[in-house]
Each structure stands twice: as structure tokens, then as C-alpha cells.
Short mmCIF file of C-alpha atoms in Angstrom, two decimals:
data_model
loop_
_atom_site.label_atom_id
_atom_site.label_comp_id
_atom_site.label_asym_id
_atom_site.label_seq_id
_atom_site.Cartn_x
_atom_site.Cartn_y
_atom_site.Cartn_z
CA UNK A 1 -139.09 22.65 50.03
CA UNK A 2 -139.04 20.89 46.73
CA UNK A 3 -135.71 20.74 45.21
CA UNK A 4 -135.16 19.83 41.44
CA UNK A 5 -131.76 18.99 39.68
CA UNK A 6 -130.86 21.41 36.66
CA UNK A 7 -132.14 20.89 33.21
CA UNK A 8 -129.21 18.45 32.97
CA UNK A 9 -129.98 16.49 35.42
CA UNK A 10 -133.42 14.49 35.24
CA UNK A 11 -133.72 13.60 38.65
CA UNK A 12 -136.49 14.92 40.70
CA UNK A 13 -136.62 14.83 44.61
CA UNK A 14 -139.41 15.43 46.36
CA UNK A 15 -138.28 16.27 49.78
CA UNK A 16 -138.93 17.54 53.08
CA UNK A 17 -143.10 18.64 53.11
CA UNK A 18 -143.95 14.62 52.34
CA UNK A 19 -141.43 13.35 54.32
CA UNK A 20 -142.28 15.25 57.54
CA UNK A 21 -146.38 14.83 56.99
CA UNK A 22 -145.58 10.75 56.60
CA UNK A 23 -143.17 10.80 59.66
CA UNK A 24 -145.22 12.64 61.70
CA UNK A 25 -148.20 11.27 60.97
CA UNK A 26 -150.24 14.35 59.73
CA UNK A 27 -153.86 13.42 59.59
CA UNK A 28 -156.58 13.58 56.73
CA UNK A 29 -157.97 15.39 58.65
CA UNK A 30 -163.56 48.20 58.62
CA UNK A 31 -163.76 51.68 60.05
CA UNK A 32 -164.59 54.07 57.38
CA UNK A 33 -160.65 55.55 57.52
CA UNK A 34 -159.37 52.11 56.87
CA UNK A 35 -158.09 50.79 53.09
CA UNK A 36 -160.84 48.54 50.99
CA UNK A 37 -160.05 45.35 51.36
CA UNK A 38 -160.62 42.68 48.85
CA UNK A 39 -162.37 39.19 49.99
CA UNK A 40 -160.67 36.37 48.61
CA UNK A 41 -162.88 33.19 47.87
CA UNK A 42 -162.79 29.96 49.36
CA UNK A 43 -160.10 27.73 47.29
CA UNK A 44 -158.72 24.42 47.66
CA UNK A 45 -156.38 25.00 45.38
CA UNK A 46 -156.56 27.35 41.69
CA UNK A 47 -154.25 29.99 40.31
CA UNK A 48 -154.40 32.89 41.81
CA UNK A 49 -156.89 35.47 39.38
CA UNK A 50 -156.65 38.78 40.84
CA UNK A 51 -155.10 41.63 39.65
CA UNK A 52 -152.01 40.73 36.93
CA UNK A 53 -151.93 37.30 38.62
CA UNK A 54 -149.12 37.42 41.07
CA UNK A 55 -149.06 39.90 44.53
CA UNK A 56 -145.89 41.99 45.17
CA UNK A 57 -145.45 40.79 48.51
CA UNK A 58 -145.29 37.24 47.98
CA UNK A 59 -142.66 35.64 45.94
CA UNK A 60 -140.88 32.77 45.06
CA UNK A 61 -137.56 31.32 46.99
CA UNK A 62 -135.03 29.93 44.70
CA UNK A 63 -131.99 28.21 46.25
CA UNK A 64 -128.78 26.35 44.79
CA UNK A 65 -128.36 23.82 46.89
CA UNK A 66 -125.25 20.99 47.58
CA UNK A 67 -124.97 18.64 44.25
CA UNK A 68 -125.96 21.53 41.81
CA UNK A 69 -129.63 20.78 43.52
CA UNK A 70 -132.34 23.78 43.07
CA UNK A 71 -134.67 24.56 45.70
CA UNK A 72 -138.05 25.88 45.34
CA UNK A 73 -139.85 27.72 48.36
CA UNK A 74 -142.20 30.86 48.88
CA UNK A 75 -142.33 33.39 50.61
CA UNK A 76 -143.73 37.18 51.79
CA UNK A 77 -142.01 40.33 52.06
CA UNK A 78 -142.56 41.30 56.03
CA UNK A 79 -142.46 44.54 57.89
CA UNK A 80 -138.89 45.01 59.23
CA UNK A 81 -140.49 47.61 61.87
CA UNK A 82 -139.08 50.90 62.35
CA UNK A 83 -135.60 51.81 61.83
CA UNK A 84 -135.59 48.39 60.62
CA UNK A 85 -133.54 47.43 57.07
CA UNK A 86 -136.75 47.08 54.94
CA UNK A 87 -135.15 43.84 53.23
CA UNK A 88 -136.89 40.92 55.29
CA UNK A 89 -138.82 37.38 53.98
CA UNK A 90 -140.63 35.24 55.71
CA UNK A 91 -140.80 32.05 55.17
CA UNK A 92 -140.65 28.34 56.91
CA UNK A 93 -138.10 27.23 59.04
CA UNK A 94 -136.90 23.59 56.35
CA UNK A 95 -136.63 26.00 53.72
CA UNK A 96 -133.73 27.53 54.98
CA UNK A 97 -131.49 24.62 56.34
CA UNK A 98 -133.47 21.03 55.35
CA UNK A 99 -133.18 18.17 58.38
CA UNK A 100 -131.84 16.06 55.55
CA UNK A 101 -129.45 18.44 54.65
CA UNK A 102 -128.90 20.73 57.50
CA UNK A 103 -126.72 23.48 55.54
CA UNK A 104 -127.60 26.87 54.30
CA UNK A 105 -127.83 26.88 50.40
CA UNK A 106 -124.77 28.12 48.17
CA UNK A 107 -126.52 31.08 46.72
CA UNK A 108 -130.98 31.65 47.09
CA UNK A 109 -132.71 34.71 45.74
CA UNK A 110 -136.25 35.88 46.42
CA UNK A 111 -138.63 36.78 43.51
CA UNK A 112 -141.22 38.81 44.06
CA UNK A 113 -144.07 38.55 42.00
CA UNK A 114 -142.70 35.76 40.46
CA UNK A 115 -144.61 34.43 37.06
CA UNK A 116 -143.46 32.14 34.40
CA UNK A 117 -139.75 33.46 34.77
CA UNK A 118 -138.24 29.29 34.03
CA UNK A 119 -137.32 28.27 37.77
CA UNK A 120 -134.21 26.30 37.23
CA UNK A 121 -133.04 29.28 34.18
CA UNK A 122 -130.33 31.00 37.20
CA UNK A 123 -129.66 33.76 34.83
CA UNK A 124 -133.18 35.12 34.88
CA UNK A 125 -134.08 34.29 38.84
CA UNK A 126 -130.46 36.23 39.67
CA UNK A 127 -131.99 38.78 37.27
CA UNK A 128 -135.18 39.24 38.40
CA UNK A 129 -134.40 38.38 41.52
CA UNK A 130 -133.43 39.85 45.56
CA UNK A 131 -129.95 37.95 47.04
CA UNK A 132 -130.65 35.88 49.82
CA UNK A 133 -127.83 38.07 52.43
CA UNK A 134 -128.61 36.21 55.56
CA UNK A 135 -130.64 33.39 56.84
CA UNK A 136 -132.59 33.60 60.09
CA UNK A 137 -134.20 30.32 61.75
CA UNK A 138 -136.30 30.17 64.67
CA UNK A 139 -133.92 29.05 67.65
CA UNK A 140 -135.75 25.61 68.24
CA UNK A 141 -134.68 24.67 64.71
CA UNK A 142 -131.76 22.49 64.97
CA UNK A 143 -131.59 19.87 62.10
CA UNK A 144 -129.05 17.19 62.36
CA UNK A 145 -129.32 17.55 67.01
CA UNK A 146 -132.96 16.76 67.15
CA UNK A 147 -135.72 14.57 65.89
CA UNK A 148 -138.08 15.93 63.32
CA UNK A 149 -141.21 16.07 65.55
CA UNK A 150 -138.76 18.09 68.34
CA UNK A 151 -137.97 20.83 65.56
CA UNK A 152 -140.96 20.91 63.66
CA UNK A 153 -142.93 23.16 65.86
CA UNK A 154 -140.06 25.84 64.92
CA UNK A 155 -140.53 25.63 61.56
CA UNK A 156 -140.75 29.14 60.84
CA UNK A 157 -137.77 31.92 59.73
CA UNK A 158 -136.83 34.71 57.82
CA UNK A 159 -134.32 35.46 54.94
CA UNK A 160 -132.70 39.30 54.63
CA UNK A 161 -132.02 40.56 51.38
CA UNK A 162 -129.54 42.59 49.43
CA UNK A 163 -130.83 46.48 48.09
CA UNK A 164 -131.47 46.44 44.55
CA UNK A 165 -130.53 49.34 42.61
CA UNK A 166 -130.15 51.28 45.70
CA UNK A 167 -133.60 50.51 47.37
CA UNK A 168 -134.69 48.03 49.94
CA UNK A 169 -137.03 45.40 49.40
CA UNK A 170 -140.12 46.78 50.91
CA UNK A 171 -139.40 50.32 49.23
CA UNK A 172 -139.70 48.63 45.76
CA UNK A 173 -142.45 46.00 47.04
CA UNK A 174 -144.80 47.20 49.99
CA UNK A 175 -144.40 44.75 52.65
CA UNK A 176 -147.23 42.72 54.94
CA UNK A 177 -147.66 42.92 58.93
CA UNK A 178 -146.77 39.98 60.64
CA UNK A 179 -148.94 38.33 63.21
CA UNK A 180 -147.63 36.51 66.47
CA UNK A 181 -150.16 33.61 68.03
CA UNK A 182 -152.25 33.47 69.61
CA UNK A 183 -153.86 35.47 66.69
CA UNK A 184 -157.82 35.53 67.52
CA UNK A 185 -158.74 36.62 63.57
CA UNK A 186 -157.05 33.60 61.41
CA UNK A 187 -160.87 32.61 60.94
CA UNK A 188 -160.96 33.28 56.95
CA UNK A 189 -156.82 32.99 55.73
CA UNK A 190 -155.35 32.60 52.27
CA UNK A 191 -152.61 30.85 52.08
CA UNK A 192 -150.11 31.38 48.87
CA UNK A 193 -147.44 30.12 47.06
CA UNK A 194 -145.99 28.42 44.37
CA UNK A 195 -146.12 24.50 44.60
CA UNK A 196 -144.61 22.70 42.14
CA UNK A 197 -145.48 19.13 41.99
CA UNK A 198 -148.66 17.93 40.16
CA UNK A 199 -150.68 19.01 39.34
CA UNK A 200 -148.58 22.46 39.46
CA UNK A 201 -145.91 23.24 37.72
CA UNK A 202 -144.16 26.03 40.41
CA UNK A 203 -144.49 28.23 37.36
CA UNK A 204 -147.33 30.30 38.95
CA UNK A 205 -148.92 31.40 42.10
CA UNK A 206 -151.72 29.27 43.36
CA UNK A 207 -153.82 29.97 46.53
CA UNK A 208 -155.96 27.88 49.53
CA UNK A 209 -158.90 30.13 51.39
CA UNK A 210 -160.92 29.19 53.91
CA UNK A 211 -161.56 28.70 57.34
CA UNK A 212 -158.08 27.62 59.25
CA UNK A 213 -158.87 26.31 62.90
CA UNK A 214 -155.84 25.50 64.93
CA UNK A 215 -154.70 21.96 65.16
CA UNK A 216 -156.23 20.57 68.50
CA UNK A 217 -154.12 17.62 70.38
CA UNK A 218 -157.24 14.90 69.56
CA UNK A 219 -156.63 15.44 66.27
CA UNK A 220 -153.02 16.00 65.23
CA UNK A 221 -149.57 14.79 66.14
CA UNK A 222 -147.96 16.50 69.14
CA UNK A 223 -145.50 18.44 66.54
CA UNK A 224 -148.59 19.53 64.81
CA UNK A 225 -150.76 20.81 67.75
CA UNK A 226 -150.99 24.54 67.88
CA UNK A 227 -150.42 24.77 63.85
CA UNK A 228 -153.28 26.12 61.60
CA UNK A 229 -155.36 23.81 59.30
CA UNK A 230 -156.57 24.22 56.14
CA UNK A 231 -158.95 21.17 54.95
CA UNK A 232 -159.26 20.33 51.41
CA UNK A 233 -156.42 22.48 50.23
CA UNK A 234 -154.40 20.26 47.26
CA UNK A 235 -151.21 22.80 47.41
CA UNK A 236 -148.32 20.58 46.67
CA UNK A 237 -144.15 20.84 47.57
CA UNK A 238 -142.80 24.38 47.20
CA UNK A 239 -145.50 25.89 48.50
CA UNK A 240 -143.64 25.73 51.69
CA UNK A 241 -142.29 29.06 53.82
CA UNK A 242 -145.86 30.56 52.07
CA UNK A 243 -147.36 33.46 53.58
CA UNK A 244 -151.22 32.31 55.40
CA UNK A 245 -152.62 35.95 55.09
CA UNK A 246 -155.39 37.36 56.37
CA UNK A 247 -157.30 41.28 55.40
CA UNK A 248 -155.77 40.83 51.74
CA UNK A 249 -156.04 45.09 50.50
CA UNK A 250 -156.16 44.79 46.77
CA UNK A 251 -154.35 48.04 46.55
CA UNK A 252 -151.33 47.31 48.20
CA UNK A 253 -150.98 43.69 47.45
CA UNK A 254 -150.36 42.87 51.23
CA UNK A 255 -152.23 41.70 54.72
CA UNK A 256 -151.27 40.11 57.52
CA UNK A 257 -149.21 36.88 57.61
CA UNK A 258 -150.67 35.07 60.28
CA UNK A 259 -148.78 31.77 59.55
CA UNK A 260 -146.30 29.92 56.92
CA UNK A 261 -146.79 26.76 55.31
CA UNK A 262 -145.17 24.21 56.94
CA UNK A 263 -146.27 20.20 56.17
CA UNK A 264 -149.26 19.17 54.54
CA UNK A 265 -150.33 15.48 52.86
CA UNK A 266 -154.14 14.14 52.12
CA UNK A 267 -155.67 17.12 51.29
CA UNK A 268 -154.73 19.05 54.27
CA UNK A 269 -151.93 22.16 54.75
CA UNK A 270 -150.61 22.88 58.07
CA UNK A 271 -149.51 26.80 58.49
CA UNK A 272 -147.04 27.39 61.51
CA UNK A 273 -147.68 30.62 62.86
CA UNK A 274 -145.08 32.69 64.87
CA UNK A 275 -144.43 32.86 68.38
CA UNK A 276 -143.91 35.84 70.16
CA UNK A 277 -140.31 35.10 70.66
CA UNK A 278 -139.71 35.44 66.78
CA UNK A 279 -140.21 39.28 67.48
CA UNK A 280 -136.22 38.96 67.97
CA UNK A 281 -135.59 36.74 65.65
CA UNK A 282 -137.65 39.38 63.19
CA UNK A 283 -135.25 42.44 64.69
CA UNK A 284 -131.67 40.84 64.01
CA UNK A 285 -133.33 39.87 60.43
CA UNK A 286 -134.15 43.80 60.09
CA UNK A 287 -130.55 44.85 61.37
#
């Protein structure tokens, strides 16, 4: 998460994405039925191009945070199943409750297709955006009881949101599948969101595509092992709780979310990708 005083206040903090990659020691290192799907090129960072220049599913997570603080996250609108509410985000884990400061935020909204809206202007995001109604980590993620490297392999969660002139989420946005590792097809991911240290601004969506091999023990800190790797990708702090998607369909704006942003530093993002136990987690999120 990057958080950012008010226009106010000129203090900036970068917070928990550096933090954790410095503590943890993250190393440089179709059948003919089915909907056309739209390649997206190998980046290492650029502004997204397609379309109008945002997706519906993805969006941007705006917090209020202790000390007038604002937090800046992403996130992707995700299946709620059926029967399900039709008002779920998902998004990482530190994004929700920071190990620094281990508290839900005052007030967060999500934006969908978020572009150029002023991120710390709270009249527009409450406008434009979906109340945050509940917050949903994974169960491993206990800030303030555990070391970082013990809760960093949970860094995954999802937000539920308020209806919005009498429609859910998903109704108004379309929604993406989520994916629960071992997922054998993460070979080609994009992975999106809106970072917001330079050289971003958090003012627009930016992307990462590319191969994403999972993070082997030889290579990565134990925290890190099993996490997804994208080399060469520049994204910066709010880019965090991002979708990693895979089989992006043009039409809909959506894939599959194979993974969330979790830590990256030295030209290489880490995406956590979901265990099979956040299936519950996912259900009392849709409730």
C-alpha cells in the first residue's frame, strides 16, 4: 500500500511493499464456442492502451487511514459464485490491515475503472466510488502477533462492497474468475494496477506482462517461495492487492486472477496467488 497525507499535509510515506521486499530480502532476481480473447504484450511497465484506457474489473482502493493518512491500493472485481452477493474485491492481504498499522481503515472505497479522478479529492472517490462494507483477510494474516516473513505468505484478501443505486458490483461491472494454486496456466499473466510512486503518478492504470514462473526456494526468501515472479516489471507502491490476470477477453474487460501483487523491489513484482482454503474466505466475503 502507499499511503499519502491530504493535500494539506506534505508528507509522503512510502510504506509497506519496500519495507517488506528490504526485510525479507526479495531478490533481483480456444474452442470455437469460447469468447475472443485479446493478447496483451509483454510490458515491464507502460500505461495500459487498450480500449478507453482503464478495464471495468480492476480498480483502484482508496482508504482513510489513522492520522487523516490516504491509502492507495488496487484491486479486481471477483466472482462471488452463485447465490453469492455479487459485491466482492480482491486484493492483497497489507492492504487491508498494514503490519505497521494493524487496523482496518476509517472509511475505503473501490473505484472501478478508475482514471484521473484526483486520489486524495474524497468527494469525487466517495462519488465515483463502491463503500468498502467489510474486510476479509486470509486467516494466516495476523499483523502485530507475527513476524513479517510468518504472515507474508497470506498476503492475500478480499473487500465486500455496498450496492450502488440498487445494483451489486459485478451487475454494474462484470466480474473476473478467480484461480486457486497450484494454477498450471500462469505462463503469460498481466498484472495491473495503479502504482503511484515514480515514475507514476497513481493517476492511471499501468500494466506488467510476461512470463511469471513461481518463486523456487534457491532463489527467494522462504516467505517468498511459492509466489509468482515477474522480472523486469518497474510497477511501483500502490500497485499492491493488483489483480495478475491471465485470458484477458477484450469484450468483457475480465480474465482470470491468478495472483495479487504482493512485494516487489529491483525490478522484480512478486504476485501471491490464492490457496485453496481462500475458497471460504471468498464465500463469507460473498455472504
Amino acid at each position: 500500500m502507499t499511503s499519502i497525507r491530504r493535500p494539506s499535509r506534505t508528507r509522503t510515506r512510502i510504506r509497506i511493499a519496500a519495507l517488506l521486499a528490504v526485510a525479507l530480502g526479495l531478490l533481483a532476481a480456444a474452442t470455437p464456442s469460447a469468447p475472443a480473447r485479446t493478447y496483451v504484450p509483454d510490458s515491464e511497465g507502460r500505461l495500459w492502451s487498450q480500449g478507453d484506457g482503464s478495464v471495468r474489473t480492476v480498480g483502484k482502493i482508496v482508504s482513510v487511514l489513522p492520522g487523516d493518512e490516504i491509502g492507495l491500493c488496487s484491486g479486481a472485481v471477483v466472482d462471488s459464485g452463485e447465490g453469492g452477493n455479487g459485491s466482492v474485491v480482491a486484493t492483497a492481504a497489507h492492504c487491508i490491515s498494514d503490519p505497521h498499522s494493524p487496523r482496518h481503515p476509517r472509511e475505503a472505497y473501490f473505484v472501478p475503472e478508475y482514471d484521473r479522478l484526483g486520489q486524495t479529492d474524497l468527494a469525487r472517490i466517495r462519488d465515483a466510488g463502491w463503500r468498502v462494507t467489510g474486510f476479509h483477510e486470509a486467516p494466516g494474516w495476523n499483523p502485530g502477533k507475527q513476524r513479517l516473513e510468518e504472515i507474508l505468505p497470506h498476503d492475500w484478501g478480499f473487500l465486500t462492497v455496498e450496492r450502488k443505486d440498487g445494483r451489486t458490483l459485478q451487475q454494474s461491472q462484470g466480474a473476473n474468475t478467480l484461480a486457486y494454486a497450484p494454477d498450471p496456466t500462469h505462463e503469460h499473466v498481466a498484472a495491473l494496477g495503479y502504482p503511484a510512486q515514480s515514475p507514476y503518478d497513481g493517476e492511471a492504470l499501468a500494466y506488467c506482462a510476461g512470463p511469471a514462473p513461481v518463486a523456487r526456494p534457491d532463489e527467494y526468501a522462504a516467505a517468498n517461495v511459492g509466489s509468482y515472479v515477474m522480472d523486469g516489471c518497474d510497477l511501483t507502491q500502490g500497485a499492491s492487492g493488483g489483480p495478475w490476470m491471465r485470458g484477458f477477453d477484450q469484450g468483457s474487460e475480465s480474465g482470470t486472477v491468478v495472483a495479487v501483487s504482493t512485494v516487489g523491489e529491483w525490478g522484480t513484482l512478486l504476485g501471491r496467488p490464492f490457496p485453496r482454503e481462500a475458497r471460504g474466505v471468498l464465500a463469507d466475503a460473498g455472504r
